[in-house]
Coordinates of C-alpha atoms in Angstrom, one line a residue:
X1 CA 90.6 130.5 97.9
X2 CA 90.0 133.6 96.4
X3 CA 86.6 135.0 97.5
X4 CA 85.9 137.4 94.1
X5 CA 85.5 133.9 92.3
X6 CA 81.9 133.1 90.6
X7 CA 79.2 131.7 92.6
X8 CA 79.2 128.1 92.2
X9 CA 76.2 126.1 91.3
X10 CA 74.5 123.5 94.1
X11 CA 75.6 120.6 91.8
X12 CA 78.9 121.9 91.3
X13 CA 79.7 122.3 95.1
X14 CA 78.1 118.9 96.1
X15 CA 80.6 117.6 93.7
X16 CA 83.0 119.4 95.2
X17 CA 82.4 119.4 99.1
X18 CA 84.1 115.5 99.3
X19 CA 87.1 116.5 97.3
X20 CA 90.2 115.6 99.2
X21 CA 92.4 118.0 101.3
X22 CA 95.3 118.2 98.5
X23 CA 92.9 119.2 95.8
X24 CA 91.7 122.8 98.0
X25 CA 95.1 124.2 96.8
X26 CA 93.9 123.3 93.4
X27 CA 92.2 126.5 91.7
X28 CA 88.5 126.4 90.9
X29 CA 89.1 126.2 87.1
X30 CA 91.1 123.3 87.0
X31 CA 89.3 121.0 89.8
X32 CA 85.8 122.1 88.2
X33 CA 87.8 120.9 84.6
X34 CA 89.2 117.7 86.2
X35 CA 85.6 116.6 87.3
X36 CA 84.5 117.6 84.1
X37 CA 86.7 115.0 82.5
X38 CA 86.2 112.4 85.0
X39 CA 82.4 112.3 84.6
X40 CA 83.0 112.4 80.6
X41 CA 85.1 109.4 80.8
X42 CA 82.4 107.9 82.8
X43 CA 79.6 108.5 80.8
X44 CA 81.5 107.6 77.6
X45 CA 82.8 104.2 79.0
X46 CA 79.1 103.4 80.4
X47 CA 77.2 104.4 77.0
X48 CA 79.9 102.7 74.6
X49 CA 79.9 99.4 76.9
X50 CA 76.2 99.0 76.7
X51 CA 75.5 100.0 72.9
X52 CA 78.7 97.8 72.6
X53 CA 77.4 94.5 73.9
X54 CA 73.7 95.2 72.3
X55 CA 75.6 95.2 69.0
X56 CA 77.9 91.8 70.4
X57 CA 74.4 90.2 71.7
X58 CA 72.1 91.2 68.7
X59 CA 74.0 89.3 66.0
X60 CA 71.4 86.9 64.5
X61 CA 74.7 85.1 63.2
X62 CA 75.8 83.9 66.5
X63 CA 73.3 83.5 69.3
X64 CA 76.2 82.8 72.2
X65 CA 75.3 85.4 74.8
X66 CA 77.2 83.0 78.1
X67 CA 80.5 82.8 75.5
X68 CA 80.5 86.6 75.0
X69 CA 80.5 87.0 78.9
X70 CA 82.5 84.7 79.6
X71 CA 85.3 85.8 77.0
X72 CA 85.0 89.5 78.4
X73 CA 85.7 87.8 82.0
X74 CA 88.7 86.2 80.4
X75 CA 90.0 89.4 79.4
X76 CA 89.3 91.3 82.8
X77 CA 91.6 88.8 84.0
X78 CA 94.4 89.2 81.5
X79 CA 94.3 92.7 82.1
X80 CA 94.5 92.2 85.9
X81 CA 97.8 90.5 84.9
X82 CA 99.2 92.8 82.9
X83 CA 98.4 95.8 85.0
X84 CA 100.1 93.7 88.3
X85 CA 103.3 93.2 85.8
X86 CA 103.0 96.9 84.9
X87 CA 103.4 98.1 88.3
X88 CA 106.4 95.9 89.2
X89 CA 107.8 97.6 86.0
X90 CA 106.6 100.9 87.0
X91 CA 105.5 101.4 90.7
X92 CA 105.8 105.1 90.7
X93 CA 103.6 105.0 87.6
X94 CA 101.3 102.4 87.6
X95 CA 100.0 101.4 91.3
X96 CA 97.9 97.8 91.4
X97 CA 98.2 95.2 93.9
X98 CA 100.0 92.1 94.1
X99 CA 98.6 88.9 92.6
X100 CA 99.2 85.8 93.9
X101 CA 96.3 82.8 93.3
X102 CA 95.2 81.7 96.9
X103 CA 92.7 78.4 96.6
X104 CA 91.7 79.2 99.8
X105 CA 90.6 82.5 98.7
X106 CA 88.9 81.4 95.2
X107 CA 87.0 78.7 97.5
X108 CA 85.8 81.5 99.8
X109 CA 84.8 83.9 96.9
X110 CA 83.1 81.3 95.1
X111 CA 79.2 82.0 96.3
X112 CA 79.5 85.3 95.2
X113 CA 81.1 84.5 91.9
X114 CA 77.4 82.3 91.2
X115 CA 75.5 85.6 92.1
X116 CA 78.3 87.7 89.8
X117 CA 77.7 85.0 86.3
X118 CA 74.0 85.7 87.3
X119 CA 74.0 89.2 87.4
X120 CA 76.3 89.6 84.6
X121 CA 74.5 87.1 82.5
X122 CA 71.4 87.8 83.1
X123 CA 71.9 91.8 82.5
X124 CA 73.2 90.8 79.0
X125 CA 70.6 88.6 78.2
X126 CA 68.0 91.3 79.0
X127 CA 69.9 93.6 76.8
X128 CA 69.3 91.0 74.1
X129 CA 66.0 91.3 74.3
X130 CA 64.5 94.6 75.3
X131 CA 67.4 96.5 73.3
X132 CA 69.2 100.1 75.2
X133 CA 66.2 102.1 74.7
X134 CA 64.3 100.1 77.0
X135 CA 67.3 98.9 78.9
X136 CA 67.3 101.4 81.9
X137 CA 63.3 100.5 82.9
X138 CA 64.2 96.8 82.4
X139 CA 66.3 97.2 84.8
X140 CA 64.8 99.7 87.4
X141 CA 64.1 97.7 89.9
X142 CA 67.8 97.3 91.8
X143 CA 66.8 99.7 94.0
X144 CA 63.7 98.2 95.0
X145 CA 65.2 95.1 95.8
X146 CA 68.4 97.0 98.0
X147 CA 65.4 98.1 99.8
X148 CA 63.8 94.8 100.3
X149 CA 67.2 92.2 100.6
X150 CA 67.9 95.1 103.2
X151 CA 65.0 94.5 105.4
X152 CA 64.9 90.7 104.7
X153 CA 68.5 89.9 105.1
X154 CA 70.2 92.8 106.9
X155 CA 67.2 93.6 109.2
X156 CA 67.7 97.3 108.6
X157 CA 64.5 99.2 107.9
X158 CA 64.3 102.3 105.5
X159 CA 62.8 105.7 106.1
X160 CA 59.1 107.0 104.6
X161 CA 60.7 108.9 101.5
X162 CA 63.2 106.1 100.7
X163 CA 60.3 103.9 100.6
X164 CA 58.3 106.5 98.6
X165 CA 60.9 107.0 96.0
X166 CA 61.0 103.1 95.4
X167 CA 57.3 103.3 94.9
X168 CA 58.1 106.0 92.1
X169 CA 60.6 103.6 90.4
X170 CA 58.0 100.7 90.9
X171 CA 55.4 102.4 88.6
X172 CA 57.5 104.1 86.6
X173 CA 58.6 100.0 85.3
X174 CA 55.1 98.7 85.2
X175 CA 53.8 102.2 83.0
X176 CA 56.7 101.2 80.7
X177 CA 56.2 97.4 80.3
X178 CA 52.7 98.9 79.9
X179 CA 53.5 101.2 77.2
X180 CA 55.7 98.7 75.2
X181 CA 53.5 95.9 75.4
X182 CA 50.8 98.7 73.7
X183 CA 53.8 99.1 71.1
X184 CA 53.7 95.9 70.8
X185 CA 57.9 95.7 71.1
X186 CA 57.4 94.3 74.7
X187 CA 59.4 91.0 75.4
X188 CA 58.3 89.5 78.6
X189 CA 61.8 87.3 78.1
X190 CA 63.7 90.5 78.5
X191 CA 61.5 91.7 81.5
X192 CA 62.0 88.7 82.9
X193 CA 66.0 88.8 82.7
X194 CA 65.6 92.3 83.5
X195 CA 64.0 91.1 87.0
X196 CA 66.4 88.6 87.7
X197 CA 69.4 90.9 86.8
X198 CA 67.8 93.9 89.3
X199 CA 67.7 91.3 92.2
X200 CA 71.5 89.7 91.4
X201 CA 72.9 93.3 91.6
X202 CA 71.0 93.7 94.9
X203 CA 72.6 90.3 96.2
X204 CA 76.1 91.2 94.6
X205 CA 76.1 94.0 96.9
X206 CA 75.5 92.0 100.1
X207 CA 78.2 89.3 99.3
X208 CA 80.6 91.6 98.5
X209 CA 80.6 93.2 101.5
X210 CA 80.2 89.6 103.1
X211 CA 83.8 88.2 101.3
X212 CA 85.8 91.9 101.4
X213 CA 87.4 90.8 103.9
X214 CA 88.6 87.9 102.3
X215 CA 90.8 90.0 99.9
X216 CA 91.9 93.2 102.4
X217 CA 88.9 95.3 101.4
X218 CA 91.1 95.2 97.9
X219 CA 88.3 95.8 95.1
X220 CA 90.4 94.9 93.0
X221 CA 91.8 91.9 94.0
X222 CA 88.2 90.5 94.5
X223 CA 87.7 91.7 90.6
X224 CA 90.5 89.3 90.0
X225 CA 89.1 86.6 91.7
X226 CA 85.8 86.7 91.0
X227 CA 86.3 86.7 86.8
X228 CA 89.0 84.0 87.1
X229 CA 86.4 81.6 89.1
X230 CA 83.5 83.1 86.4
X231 CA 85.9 82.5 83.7
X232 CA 86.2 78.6 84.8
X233 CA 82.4 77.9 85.7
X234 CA 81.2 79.4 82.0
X235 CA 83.1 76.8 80.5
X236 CA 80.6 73.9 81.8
X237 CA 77.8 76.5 81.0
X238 CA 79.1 77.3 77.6
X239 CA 79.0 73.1 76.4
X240 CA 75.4 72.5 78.3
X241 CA 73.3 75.5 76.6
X242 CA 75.0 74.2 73.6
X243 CA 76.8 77.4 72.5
X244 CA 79.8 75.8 71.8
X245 CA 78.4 74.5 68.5
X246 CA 77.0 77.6 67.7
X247 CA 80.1 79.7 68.2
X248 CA 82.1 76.7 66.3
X249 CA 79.7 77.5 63.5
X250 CA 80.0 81.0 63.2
X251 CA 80.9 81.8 60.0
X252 CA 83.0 85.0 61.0
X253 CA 84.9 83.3 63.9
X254 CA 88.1 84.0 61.9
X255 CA 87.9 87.6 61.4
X256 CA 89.4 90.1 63.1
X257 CA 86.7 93.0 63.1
X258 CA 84.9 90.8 65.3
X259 CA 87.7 89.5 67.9
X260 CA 88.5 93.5 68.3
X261 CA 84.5 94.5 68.9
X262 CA 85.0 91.4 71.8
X263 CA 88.2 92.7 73.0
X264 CA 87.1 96.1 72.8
X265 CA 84.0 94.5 75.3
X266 CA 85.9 93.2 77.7
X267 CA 88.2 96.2 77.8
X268 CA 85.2 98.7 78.6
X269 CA 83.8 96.0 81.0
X270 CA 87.1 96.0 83.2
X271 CA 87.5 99.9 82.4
X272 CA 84.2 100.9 84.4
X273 CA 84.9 99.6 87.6
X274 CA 88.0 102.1 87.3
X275 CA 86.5 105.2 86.3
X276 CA 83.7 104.6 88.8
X277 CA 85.8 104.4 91.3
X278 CA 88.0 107.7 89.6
X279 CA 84.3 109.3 89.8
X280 CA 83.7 109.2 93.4
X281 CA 87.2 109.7 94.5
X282 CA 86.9 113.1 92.3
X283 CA 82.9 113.9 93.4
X284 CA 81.3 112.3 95.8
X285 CA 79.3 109.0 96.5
X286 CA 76.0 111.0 95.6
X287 CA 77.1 113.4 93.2
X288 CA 78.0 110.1 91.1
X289 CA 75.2 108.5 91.8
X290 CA 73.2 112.1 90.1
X291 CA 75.6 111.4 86.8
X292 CA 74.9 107.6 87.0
X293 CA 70.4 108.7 87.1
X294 CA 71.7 111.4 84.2
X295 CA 73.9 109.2 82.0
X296 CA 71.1 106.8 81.9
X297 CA 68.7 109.3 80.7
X298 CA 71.1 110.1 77.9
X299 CA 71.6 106.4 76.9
X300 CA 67.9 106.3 76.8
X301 CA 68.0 109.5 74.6
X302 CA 70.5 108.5 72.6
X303 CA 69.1 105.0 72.0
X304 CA 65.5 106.5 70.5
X305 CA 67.3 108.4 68.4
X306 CA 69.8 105.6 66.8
X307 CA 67.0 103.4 66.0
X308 CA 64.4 106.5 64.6
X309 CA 61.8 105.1 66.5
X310 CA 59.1 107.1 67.7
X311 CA 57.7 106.8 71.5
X312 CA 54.7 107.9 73.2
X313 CA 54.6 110.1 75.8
X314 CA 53.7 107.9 78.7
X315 CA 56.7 105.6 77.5
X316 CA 58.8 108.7 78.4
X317 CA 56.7 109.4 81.6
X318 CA 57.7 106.2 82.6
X319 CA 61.3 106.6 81.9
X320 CA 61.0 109.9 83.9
X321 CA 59.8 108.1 86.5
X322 CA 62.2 105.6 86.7
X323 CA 65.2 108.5 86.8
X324 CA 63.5 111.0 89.2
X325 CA 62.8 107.9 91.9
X326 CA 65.9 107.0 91.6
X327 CA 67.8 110.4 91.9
X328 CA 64.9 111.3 95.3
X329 CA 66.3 107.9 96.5
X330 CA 69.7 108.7 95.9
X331 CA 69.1 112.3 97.8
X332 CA 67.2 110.9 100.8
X333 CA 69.7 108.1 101.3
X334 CA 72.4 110.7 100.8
X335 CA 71.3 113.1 103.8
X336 CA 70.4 109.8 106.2
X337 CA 74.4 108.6 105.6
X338 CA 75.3 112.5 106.5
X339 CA 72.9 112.8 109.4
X340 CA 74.7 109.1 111.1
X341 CA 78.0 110.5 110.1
X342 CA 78.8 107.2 107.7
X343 CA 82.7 107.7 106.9
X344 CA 83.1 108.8 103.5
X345 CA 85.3 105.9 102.6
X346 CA 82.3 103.2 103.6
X347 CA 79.9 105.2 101.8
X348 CA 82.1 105.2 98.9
X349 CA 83.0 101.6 98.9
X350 CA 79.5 100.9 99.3
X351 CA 78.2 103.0 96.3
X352 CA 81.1 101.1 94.0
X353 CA 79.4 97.9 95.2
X354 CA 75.7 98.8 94.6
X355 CA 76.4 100.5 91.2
X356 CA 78.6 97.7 89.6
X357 CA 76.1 96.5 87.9
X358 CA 74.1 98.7 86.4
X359 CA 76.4 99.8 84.1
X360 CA 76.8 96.4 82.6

């Protein structure tokens, strides 16, 4: 590589240090533009899915939140479908694994599709009720709870500054529920959710790694899997909570403006676990862990500023808090995995794992 080229920025070469063999030929320019790209798509899937399914899940017309999960599952499944016919059609174009329904292997999946309906259910129910703005410190505490299941389950114990970082995160949440309930827009309903949600991501992450085996280590394959057994168990869910009558009653359940927005749903829902995968293939496992902390910040941002509400500043403090303890925990856990010499396709199979659901 020509040495007469700019000096790059720290950011830019972390992003760039776990870049694969084939992509040194590349010039600077175009791998610095192709990361560009891949961390736009990412942040525009992320932000468009969640202001997406606040507008799906804030319709005082139909109060469904389970049949507006479960219907995005459905479609994560048709698309696994189609994309497995595409690359019969197409293998040099289109590459996707072979599907092939295995009992055996929905039976075996089956305890982490409960904790995947929670996590995803109970991530869009606290989006129903705290809103995007207050979305990412409703859901701060993931981290914390890696850090505890860890201990409790795993046995493995985490360094000083890990464990200082999570302390960050920890009041950075209770400042915020602080500062809304001063507001006086707090919904302990939402918190609550929020709670629940944090610790289901946290447990996702140790099933999946339990039942990868199951399907090859194929992620998507166990994507498959786990929406076709979700799909199925929503259906008793849908009829208990009574939802069927409500979505029965909805008086635009004929149009198609509102089967698109759904479609649309689903289709960002099945799209992130793609382009976050694209992300850390093309970066790294921590530099998209630093765009996940600053996407989140901008959703925040960006949230504020679509409803024209005005926030204190300790509501932003605790925001702040929330980002900065996560990125110093993403960092420290970052040079521990370097300094044990974890193999940069675990660590980014693991990321994949842990972040699936915060994007939700």
């Amino acid at each position: 590589m020509n040495r007469s080229q700019p000096k790059r920025s720290k950011i830019l070469r972390m992003a760039l240090s776990d870049s694969t063999r084939s992509g040194k030929d590349e010039s600077f320019i175009l791998r610095a533009t192709k990361i560009a790209v891949v961390v736009a798509l990412y942040w525009f899937i992320s932000i468009s899915m969640v202001f997406l399914n606040n507008f799906l899940l804030d319709s005082k017309e139909l109060d469904a939140p389970v049949f507006i999960t479960f219907f995005q599952c459905v479609v994560s499944v048709i698309l696994c479908w189609i994309l497995h016919f595409l690359s019969k059609l197409c293998p040099g174009f289109v590459d996707f694994p072979s599907l092939k329904f295995n009992l055996r292997v929905s039976r075996e999946i089956m305890p982490l599709t409960v904790v995947f309906i929670c996590m995803i259910t109970f991530n869009n129910l606290c989006l129903k009720y705290v809103g995007v703005a207050f979305y990412t410190v409703g859901r701060s505490l993931t981290t914390v709870f890696n850090v505890v299941l860890s201990y409790a389950v795993l046995k493995q114990t985490t360094s000083f500054y890990a464990v200082l970082s999570c302390g960050v995160i920890l009041g950075g949440f209770w400042l915020g529920v602080d500062q809304e309930s001063i507001a006086g827009s707090l919904s302990w309903t939402g918190v609550f959710f929020g709670v629940i949600a944090s610790l289901c991501v946290s447990l996702n992450a140790i099933y999946t790694k339990k039942v990868m085996p199951v399907v090859d280590g194929n992620i998507w394959k166990l994507s498959y899997y786990n929406n076709l057994n979700a799909s199925v168990l929503f259906i008793p869910l849908i009829v208990i909570l009574g939802e069927l009558k409500s979505v029965l009653e909805f008086n635009r359940l004929t149009h198609l403006h509102f089967w698109g927005m759904m479609i649309v749903g689903g289709v960002f829902g099945f799209a992130i676990g793609y382009v976050t995968g694209l992300q850390i293939k093309c970066t790294s496992p921590l530099t998209h862990n630093v765009s996940g902390t600053a996407k989140s910040c901008a959703q925040t941002v960006l949230a504020v500023i679509y409803s024209a509400s005005s926030k204190s500043k300790l509501w932003w403090t605790s925001n702040m808090m929330v980002l900065v303890g996560s990125f110093a925990y993403t960092w420290v856990r970052g040079v521990e995995m370097k300094k044990v010499q974890v193999p940069p396709e675990t660590q980014a199979t693991n990321t994949l794992k842990t972040k699936e659901g915060l994007a939700v």
